[in-house]
mmCIF file of C-alpha atoms in Angstrom:
data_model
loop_
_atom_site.group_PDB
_atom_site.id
_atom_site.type_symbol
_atom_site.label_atom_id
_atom_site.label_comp_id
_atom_site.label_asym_id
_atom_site.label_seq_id
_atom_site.Cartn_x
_atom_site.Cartn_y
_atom_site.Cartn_z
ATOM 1 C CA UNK A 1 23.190 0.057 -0.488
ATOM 2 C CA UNK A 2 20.257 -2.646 -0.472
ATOM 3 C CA UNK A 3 18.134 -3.925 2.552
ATOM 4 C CA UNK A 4 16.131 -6.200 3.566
ATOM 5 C CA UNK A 5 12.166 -6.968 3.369
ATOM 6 C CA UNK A 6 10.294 -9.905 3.625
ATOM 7 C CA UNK A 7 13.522 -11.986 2.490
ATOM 8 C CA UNK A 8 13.625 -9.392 -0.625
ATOM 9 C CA UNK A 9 16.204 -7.524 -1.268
ATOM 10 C CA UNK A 10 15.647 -3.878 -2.517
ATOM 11 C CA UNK A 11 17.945 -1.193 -3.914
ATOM 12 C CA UNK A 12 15.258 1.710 -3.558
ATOM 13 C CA UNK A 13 13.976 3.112 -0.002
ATOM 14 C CA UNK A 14 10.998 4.717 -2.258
ATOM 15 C CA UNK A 15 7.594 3.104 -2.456
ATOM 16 C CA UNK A 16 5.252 4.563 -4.684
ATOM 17 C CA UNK A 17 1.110 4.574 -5.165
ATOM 18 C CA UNK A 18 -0.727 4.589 -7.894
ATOM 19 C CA UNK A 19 -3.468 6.731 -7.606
ATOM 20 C CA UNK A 20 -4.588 10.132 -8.428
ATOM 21 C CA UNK A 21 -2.402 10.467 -11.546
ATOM 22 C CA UNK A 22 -2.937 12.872 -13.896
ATOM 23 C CA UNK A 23 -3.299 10.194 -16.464
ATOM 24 C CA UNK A 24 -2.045 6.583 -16.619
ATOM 25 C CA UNK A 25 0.806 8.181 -18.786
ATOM 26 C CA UNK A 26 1.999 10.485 -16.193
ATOM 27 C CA UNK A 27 1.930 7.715 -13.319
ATOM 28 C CA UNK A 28 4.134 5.243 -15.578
ATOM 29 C CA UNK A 29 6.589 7.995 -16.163
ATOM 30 C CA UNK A 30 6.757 9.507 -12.660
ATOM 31 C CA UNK A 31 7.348 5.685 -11.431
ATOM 32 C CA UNK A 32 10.532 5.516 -13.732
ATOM 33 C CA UNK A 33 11.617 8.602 -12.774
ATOM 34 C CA UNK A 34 11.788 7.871 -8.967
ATOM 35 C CA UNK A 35 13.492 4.119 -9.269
ATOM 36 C CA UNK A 36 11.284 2.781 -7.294
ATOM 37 C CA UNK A 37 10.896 -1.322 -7.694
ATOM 38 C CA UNK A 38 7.488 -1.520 -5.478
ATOM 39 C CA UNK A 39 4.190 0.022 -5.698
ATOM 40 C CA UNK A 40 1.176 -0.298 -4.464
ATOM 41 C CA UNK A 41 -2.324 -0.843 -5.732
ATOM 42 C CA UNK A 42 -5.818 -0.869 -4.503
ATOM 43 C CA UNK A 43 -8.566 -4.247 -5.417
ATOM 44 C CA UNK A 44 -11.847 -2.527 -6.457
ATOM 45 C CA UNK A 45 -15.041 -3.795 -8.482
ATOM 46 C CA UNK A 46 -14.532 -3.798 -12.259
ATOM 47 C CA UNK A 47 -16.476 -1.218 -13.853
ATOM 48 C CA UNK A 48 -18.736 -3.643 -15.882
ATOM 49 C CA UNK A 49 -20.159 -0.652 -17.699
ATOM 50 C CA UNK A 50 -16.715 0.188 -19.346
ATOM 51 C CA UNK A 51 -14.637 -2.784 -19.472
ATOM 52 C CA UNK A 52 -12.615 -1.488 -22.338
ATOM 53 C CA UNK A 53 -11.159 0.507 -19.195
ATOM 54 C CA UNK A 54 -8.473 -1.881 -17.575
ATOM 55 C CA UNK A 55 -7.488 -2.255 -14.379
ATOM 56 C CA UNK A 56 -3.786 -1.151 -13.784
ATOM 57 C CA UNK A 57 -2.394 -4.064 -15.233
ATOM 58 C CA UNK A 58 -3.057 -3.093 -18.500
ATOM 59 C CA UNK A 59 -0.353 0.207 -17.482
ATOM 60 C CA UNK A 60 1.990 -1.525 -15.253
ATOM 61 C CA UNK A 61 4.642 -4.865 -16.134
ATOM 62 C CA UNK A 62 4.416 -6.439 -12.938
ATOM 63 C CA UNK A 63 7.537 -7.589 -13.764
ATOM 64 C CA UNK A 64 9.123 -4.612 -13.744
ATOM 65 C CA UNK A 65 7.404 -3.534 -10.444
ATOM 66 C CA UNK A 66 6.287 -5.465 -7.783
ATOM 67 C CA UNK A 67 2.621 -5.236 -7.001
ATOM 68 C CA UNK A 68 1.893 -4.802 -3.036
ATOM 69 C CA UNK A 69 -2.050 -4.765 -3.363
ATOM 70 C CA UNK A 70 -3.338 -2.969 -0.201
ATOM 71 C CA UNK A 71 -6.932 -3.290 1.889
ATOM 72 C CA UNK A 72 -7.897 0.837 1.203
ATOM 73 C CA UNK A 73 -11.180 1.837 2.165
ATOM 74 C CA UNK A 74 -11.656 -0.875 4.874
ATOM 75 C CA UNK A 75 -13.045 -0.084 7.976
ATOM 76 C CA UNK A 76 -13.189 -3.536 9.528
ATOM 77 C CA UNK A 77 -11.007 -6.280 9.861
ATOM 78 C CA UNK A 78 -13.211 -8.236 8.470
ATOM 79 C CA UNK A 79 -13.234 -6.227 5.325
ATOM 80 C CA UNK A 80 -9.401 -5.595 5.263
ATOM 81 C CA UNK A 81 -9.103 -9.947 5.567
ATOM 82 C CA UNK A 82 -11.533 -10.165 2.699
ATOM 83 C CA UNK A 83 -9.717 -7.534 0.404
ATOM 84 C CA UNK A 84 -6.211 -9.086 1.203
ATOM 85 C CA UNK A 85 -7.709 -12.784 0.313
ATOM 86 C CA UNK A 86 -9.215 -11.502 -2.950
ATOM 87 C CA UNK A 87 -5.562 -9.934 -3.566
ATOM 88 C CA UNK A 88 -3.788 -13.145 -3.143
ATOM 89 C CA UNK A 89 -5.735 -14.744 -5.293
ATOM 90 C CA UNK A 90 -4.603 -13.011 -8.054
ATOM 91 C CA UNK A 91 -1.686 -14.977 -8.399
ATOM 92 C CA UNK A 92 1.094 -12.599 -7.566
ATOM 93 C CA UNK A 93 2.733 -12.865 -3.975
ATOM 94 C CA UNK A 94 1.003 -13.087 -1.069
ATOM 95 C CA UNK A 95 1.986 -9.827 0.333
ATOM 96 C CA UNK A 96 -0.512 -7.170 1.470
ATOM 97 C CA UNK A 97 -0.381 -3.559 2.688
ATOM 98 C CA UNK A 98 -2.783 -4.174 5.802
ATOM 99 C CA UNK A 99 -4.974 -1.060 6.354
ATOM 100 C CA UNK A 100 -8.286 -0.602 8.614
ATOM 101 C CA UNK A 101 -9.515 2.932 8.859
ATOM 102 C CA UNK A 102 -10.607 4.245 12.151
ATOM 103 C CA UNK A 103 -11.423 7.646 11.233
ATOM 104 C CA UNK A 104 -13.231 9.120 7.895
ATOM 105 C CA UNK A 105 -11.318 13.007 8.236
ATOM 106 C CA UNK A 106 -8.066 11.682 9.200
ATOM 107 C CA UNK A 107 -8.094 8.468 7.870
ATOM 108 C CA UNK A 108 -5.887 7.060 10.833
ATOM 109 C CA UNK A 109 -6.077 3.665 11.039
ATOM 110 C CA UNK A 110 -8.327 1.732 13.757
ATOM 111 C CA UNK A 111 -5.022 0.180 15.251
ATOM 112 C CA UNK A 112 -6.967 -2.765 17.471
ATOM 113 C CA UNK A 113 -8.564 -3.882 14.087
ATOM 114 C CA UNK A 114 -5.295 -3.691 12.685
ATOM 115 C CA UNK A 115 -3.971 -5.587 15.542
ATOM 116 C CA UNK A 116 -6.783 -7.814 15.253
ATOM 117 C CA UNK A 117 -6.662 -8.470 10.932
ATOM 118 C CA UNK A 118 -2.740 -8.803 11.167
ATOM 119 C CA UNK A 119 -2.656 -11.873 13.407
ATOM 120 C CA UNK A 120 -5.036 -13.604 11.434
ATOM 121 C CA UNK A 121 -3.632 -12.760 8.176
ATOM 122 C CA UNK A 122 -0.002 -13.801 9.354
ATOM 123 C CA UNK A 123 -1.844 -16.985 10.388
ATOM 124 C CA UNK A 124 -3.043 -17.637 7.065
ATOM 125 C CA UNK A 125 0.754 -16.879 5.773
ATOM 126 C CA UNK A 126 0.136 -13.661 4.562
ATOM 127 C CA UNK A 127 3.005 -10.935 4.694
ATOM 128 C CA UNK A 128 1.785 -8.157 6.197
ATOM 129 C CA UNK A 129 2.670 -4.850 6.070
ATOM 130 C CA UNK A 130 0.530 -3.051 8.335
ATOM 131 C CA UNK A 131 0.059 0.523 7.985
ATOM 132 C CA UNK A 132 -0.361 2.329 11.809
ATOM 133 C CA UNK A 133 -0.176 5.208 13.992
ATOM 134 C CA UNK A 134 3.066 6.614 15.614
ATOM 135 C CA UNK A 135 2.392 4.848 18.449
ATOM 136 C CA UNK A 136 5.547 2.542 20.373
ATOM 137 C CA UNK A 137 3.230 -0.091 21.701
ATOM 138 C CA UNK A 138 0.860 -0.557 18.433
ATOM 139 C CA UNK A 139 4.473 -0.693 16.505
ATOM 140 C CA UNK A 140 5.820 -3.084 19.022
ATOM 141 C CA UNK A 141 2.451 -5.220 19.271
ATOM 142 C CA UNK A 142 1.908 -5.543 15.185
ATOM 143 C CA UNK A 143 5.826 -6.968 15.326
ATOM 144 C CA UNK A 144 4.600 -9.446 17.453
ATOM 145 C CA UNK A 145 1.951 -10.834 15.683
ATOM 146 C CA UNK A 146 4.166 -11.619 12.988
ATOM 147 C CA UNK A 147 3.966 -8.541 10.661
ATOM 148 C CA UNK A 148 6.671 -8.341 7.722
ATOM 149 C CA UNK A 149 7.047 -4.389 8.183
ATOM 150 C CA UNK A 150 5.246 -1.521 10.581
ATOM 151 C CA UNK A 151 4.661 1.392 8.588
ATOM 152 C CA UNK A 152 3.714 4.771 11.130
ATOM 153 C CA UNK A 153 2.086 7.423 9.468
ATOM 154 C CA UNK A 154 4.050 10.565 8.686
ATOM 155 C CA UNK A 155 0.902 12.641 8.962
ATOM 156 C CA UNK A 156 -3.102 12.079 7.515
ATOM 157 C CA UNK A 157 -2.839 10.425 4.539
ATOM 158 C CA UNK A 158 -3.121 12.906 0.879
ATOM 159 C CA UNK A 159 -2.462 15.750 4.046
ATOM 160 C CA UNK A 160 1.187 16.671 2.944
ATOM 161 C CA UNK A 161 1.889 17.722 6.235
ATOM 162 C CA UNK A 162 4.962 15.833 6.569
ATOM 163 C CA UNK A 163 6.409 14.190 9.803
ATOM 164 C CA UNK A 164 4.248 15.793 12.561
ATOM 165 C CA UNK A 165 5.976 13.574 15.247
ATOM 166 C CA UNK A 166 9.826 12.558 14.485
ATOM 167 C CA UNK A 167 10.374 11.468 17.825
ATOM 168 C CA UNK A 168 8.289 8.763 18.080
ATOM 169 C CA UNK A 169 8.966 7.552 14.519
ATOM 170 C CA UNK A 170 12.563 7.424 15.435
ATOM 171 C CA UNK A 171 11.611 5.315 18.858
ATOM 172 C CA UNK A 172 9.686 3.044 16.781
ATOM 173 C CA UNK A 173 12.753 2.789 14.113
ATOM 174 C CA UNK A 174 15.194 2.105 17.550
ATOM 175 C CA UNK A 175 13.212 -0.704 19.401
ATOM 176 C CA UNK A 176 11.818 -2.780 16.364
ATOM 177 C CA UNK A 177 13.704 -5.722 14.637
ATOM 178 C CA UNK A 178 11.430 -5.460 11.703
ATOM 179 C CA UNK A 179 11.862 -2.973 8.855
ATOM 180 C CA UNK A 180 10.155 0.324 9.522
ATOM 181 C CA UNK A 181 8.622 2.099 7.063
ATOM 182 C CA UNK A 182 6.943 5.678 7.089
ATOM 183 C CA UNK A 183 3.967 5.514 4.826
ATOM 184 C CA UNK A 184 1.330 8.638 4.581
ATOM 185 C CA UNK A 185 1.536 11.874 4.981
ATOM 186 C CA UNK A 186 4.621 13.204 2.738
ATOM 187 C CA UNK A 187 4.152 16.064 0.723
ATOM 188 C CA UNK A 188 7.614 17.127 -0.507
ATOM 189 C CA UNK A 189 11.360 16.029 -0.978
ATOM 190 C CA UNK A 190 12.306 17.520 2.673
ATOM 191 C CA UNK A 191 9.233 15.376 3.790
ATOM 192 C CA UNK A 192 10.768 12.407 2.809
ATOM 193 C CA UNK A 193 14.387 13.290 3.438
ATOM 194 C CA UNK A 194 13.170 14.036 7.444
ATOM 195 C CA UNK A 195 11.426 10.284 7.695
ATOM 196 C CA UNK A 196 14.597 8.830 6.097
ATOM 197 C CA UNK A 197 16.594 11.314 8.617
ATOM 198 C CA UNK A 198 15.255 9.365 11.534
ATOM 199 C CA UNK A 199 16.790 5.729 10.589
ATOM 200 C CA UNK A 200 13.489 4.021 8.950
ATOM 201 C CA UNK A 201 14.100 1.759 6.123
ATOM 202 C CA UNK A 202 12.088 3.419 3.772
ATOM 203 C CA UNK A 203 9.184 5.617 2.887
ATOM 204 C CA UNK A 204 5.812 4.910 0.998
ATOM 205 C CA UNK A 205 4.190 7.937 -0.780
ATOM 206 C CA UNK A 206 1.475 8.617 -3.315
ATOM 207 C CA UNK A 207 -0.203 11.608 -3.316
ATOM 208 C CA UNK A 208 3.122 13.783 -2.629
ATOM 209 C CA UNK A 209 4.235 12.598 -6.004
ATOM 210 C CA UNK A 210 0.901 12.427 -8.273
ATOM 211 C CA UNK A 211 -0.487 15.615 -7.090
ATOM 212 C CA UNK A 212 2.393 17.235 -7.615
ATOM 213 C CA UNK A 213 2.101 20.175 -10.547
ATOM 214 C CA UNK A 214 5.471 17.860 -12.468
ATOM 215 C CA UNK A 215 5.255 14.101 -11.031
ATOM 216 C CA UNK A 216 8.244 13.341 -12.703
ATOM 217 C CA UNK A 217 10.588 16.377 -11.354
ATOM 218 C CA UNK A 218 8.960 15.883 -7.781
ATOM 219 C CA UNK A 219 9.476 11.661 -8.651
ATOM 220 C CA UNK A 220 13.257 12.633 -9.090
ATOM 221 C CA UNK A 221 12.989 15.099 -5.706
ATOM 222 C CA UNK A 222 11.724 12.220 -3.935
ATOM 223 C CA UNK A 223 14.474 9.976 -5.063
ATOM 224 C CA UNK A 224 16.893 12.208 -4.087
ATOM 225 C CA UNK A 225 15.165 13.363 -0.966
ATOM 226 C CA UNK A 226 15.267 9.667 0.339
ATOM 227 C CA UNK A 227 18.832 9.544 -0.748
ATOM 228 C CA UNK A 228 20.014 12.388 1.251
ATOM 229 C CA UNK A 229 18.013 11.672 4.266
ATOM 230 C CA UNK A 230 19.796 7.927 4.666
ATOM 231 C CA UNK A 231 22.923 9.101 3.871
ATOM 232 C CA UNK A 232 22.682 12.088 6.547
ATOM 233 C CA UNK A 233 21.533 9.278 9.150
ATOM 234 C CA UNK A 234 24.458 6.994 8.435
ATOM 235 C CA UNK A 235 26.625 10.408 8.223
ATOM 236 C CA UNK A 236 25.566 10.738 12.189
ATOM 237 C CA UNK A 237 24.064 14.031 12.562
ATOM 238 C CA UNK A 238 25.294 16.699 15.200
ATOM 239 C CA UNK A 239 24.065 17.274 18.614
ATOM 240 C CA UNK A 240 21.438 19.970 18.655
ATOM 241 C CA UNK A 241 21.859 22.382 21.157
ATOM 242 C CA UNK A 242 20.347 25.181 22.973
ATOM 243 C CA UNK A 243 22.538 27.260 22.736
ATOM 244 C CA UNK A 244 24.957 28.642 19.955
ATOM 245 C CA UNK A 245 28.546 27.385 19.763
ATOM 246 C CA UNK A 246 30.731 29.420 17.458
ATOM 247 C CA UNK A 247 32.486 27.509 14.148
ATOM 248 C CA UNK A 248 35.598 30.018 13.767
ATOM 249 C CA UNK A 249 37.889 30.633 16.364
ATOM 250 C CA UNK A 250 37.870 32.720 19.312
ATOM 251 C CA UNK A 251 41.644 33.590 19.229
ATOM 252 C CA UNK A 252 43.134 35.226 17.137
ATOM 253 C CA UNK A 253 41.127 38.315 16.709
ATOM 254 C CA UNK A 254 42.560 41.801 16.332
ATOM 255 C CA UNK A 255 43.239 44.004 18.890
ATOM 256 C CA UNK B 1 -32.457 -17.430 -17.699
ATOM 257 C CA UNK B 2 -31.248 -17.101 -14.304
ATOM 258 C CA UNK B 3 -30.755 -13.861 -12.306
ATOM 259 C CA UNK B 4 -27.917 -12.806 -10.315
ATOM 260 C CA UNK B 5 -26.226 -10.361 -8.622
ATOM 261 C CA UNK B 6 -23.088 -8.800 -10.125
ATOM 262 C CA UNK B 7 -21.180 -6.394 -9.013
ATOM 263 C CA UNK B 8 -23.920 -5.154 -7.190
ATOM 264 C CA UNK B 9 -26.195 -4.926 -10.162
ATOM 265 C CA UNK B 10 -28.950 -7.413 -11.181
ATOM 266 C CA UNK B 11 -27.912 -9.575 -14.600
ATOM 267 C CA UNK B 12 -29.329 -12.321 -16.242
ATOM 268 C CA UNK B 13 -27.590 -14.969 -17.575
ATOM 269 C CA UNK B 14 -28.368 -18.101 -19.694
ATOM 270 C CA UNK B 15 -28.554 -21.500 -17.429
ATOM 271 C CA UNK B 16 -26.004 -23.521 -16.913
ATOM 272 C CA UNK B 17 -23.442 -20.265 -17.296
ATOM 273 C CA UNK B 18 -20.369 -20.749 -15.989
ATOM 274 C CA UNK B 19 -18.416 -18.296 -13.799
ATOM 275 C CA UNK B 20 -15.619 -18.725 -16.813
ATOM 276 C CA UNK B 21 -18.753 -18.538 -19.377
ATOM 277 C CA UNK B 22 -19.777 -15.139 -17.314
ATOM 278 C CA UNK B 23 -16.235 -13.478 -17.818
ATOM 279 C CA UNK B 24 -16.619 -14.165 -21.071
ATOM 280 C CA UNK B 25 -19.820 -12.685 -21.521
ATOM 281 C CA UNK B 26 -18.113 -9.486 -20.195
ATOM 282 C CA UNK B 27 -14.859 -9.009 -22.162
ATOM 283 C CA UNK B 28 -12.808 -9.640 -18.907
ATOM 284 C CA UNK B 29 -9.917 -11.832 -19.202
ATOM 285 C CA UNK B 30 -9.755 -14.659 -15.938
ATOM 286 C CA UNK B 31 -6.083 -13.176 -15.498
ATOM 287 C CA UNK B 32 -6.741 -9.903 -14.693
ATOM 288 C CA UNK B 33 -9.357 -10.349 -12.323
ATOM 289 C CA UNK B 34 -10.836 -12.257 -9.243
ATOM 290 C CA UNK B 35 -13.959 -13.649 -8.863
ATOM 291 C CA UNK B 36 -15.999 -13.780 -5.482
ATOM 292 C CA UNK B 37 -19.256 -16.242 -5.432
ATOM 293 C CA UNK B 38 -21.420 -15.946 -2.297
ATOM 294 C CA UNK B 39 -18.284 -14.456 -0.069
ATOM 295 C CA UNK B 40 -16.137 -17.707 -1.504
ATOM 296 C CA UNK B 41 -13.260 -16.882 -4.061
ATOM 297 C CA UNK B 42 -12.871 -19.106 -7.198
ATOM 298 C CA UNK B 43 -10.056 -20.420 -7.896
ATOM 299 C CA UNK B 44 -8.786 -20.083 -11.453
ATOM 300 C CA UNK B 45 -9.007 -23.646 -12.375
ATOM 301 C CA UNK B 46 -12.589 -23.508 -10.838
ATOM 302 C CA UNK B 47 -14.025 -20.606 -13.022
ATOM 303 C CA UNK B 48 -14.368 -23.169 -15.373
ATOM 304 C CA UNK B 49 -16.481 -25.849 -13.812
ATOM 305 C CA UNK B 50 -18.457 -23.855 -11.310
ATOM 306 C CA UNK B 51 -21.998 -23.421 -12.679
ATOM 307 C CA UNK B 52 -23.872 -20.021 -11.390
ATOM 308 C CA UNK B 53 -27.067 -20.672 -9.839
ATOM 309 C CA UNK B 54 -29.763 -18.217 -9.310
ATOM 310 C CA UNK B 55 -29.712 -15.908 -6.638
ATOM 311 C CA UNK B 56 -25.393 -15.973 -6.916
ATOM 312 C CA UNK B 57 -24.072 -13.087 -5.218
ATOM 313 C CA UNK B 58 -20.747 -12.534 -7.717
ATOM 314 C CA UNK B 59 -17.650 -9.703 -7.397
ATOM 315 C CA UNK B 60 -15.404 -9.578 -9.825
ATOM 316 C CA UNK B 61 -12.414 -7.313 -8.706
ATOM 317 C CA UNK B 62 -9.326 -6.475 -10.206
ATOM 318 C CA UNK B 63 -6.124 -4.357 -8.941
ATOM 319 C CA UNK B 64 -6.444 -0.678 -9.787
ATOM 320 C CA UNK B 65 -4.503 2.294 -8.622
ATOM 321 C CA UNK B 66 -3.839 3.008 -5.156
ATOM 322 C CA UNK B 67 -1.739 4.395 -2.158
#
């Protein structure tokens, strides 16, 4: 089944990075391999000392995936504004994967210079994407300025520690009109099957996938894993309970 | 000559370079990256018909891969 983003439709939940491949090889096949029609990529400096060495275009058909540049390594708002500008102007869309940094071991995001780099980007007709904590009222405020998506971390970005705090990524996922997305933090298919578990519309990964020993088989887990977990959401789940409730019955037994 | 700032990095260039000219100085094709001049992005159409001036404070940034 497809949903919604931005006024795109999209067949796969699964977002992918580009980074930290083995080898440009290895990303391209691992990106196949999952389905996924959206990835992300960073805007750096060209290396002018080795400009036979591309940029990712030169690895990726853009029209084969669409590019969602994002604002990495910003710890400002002013810096994450500049980044997203330079993005747009390469021509593509003017879509951006918001991200200011707060912290330099965690890497959680500063979410008041999120706040604050979100409302002007919308201004300036941006769609934002805006990468935050798993807090309600950060999620509910970025909505509000306008953003396209809210995307709570799973856990510490490259961590692998999966979805420390389900609860309040479901909350977020029940009181927010726009598409949530979980986006950091995944390390393995039962990662991503748990964030899909709790309703969002999709997950964003990179490291779980490229630093994976095979990125293609854990590309296909991934695929899978966000398969299962939306289809055991829309399946309704059982109660859990505290205490044990037997599944064969209690007549019938022999005397 | 004229001297500017690149990428971080002092470079000369002849006077009268364009920000086109410089591109195409380094190998880099205008579609596949951005240029910054003094903070300022150029436009594609303007890479062209701006003319560096000493002093120019120039990024040129392209997409790589990311998370």
């Amino acid at each position: 089944m497809t949903w919604e983003l931005a006024g795109r439709t999209w067949n796969s939940r699964l977002i992918l990075g580009t980074g930290k491949y083995p080898s440009n090889e290895s990303m391209v096949a691992a990106l196949e391999a999952s389905g996924t029609e959206m990835v992300t990529v960073a805007v750096r400096r060209v290396d002018l000392d080795r400009t036979n060495e591309a940029g990712i275009l030169a690895h990726l058909d853009p029209a084969r995936y669409f590019l969602l540049p994002n604002t990495a390594g910003c710890y400002t708002a002013e810096d994450a504004i500049r980044y997203a500008r330079l993005a747009r102007a390469a021509g593509m869309s003017d879509w951006v994967k918001l991200e200011v940094i707060g912290d330099e071991r965690t890497l959680v995001p500063d979410v008041q210079a999120t706040l604050e780099a979100a409302r002007i980007l919308v201004d300036e007709g941006f769609t934002v994407l805006a990468y935050t904590s798993d807090d309600l009222v950060m999620a509910l405020r970025l909505e509000d300025a306008g953003c396209a998506a809210v995307m709570p971390y799973a856990s510490p970005i490259g961590s692998g520690l999966g979805v420390v705090n389900p609860y309040f990524i479901r909350e977020i996922k029940r009181r927010l009109a726009v598409p949530v997305l979980v986006d950091a933090g995944v390390g393995t298919a039962s990662d991503a099957c748990v964030a899909m578990e709790q309703g969002v519309d999709a997950v964003l990964m990179n490291t779980a996938v490229a630093q994976a020993e095979d990125p293609v088989a854990m590309a296909q887990a991934m695929k899978l894993g966000v398969e299962a977990g939306r289809l055991a959401f829309l399946a309704g789940r059982m109660p859990r309970r505290e205490i044990a409730v037997p599944s064969s019955p209690g007549r019938g037994m022999l005397a | 000559m004229i001297e500017l700032q690149v990428n971080g990095e002092s470079r000369e260039v002849p006077e009268g370079t364009t920000a086109a000219g410089l591109l195409e100085q380094l190998n880099l094709l205008p579609a596949l990256v951005v240029v910054e001049r003094n903070r300022e992005i150029l436009s594609r159409e303007a890479l062209a018909s701006t003319r560096l001036e000493a002093g120019d404070q120039l990024e040129l940034v392209h997409f790589v891969g990311g998370g």
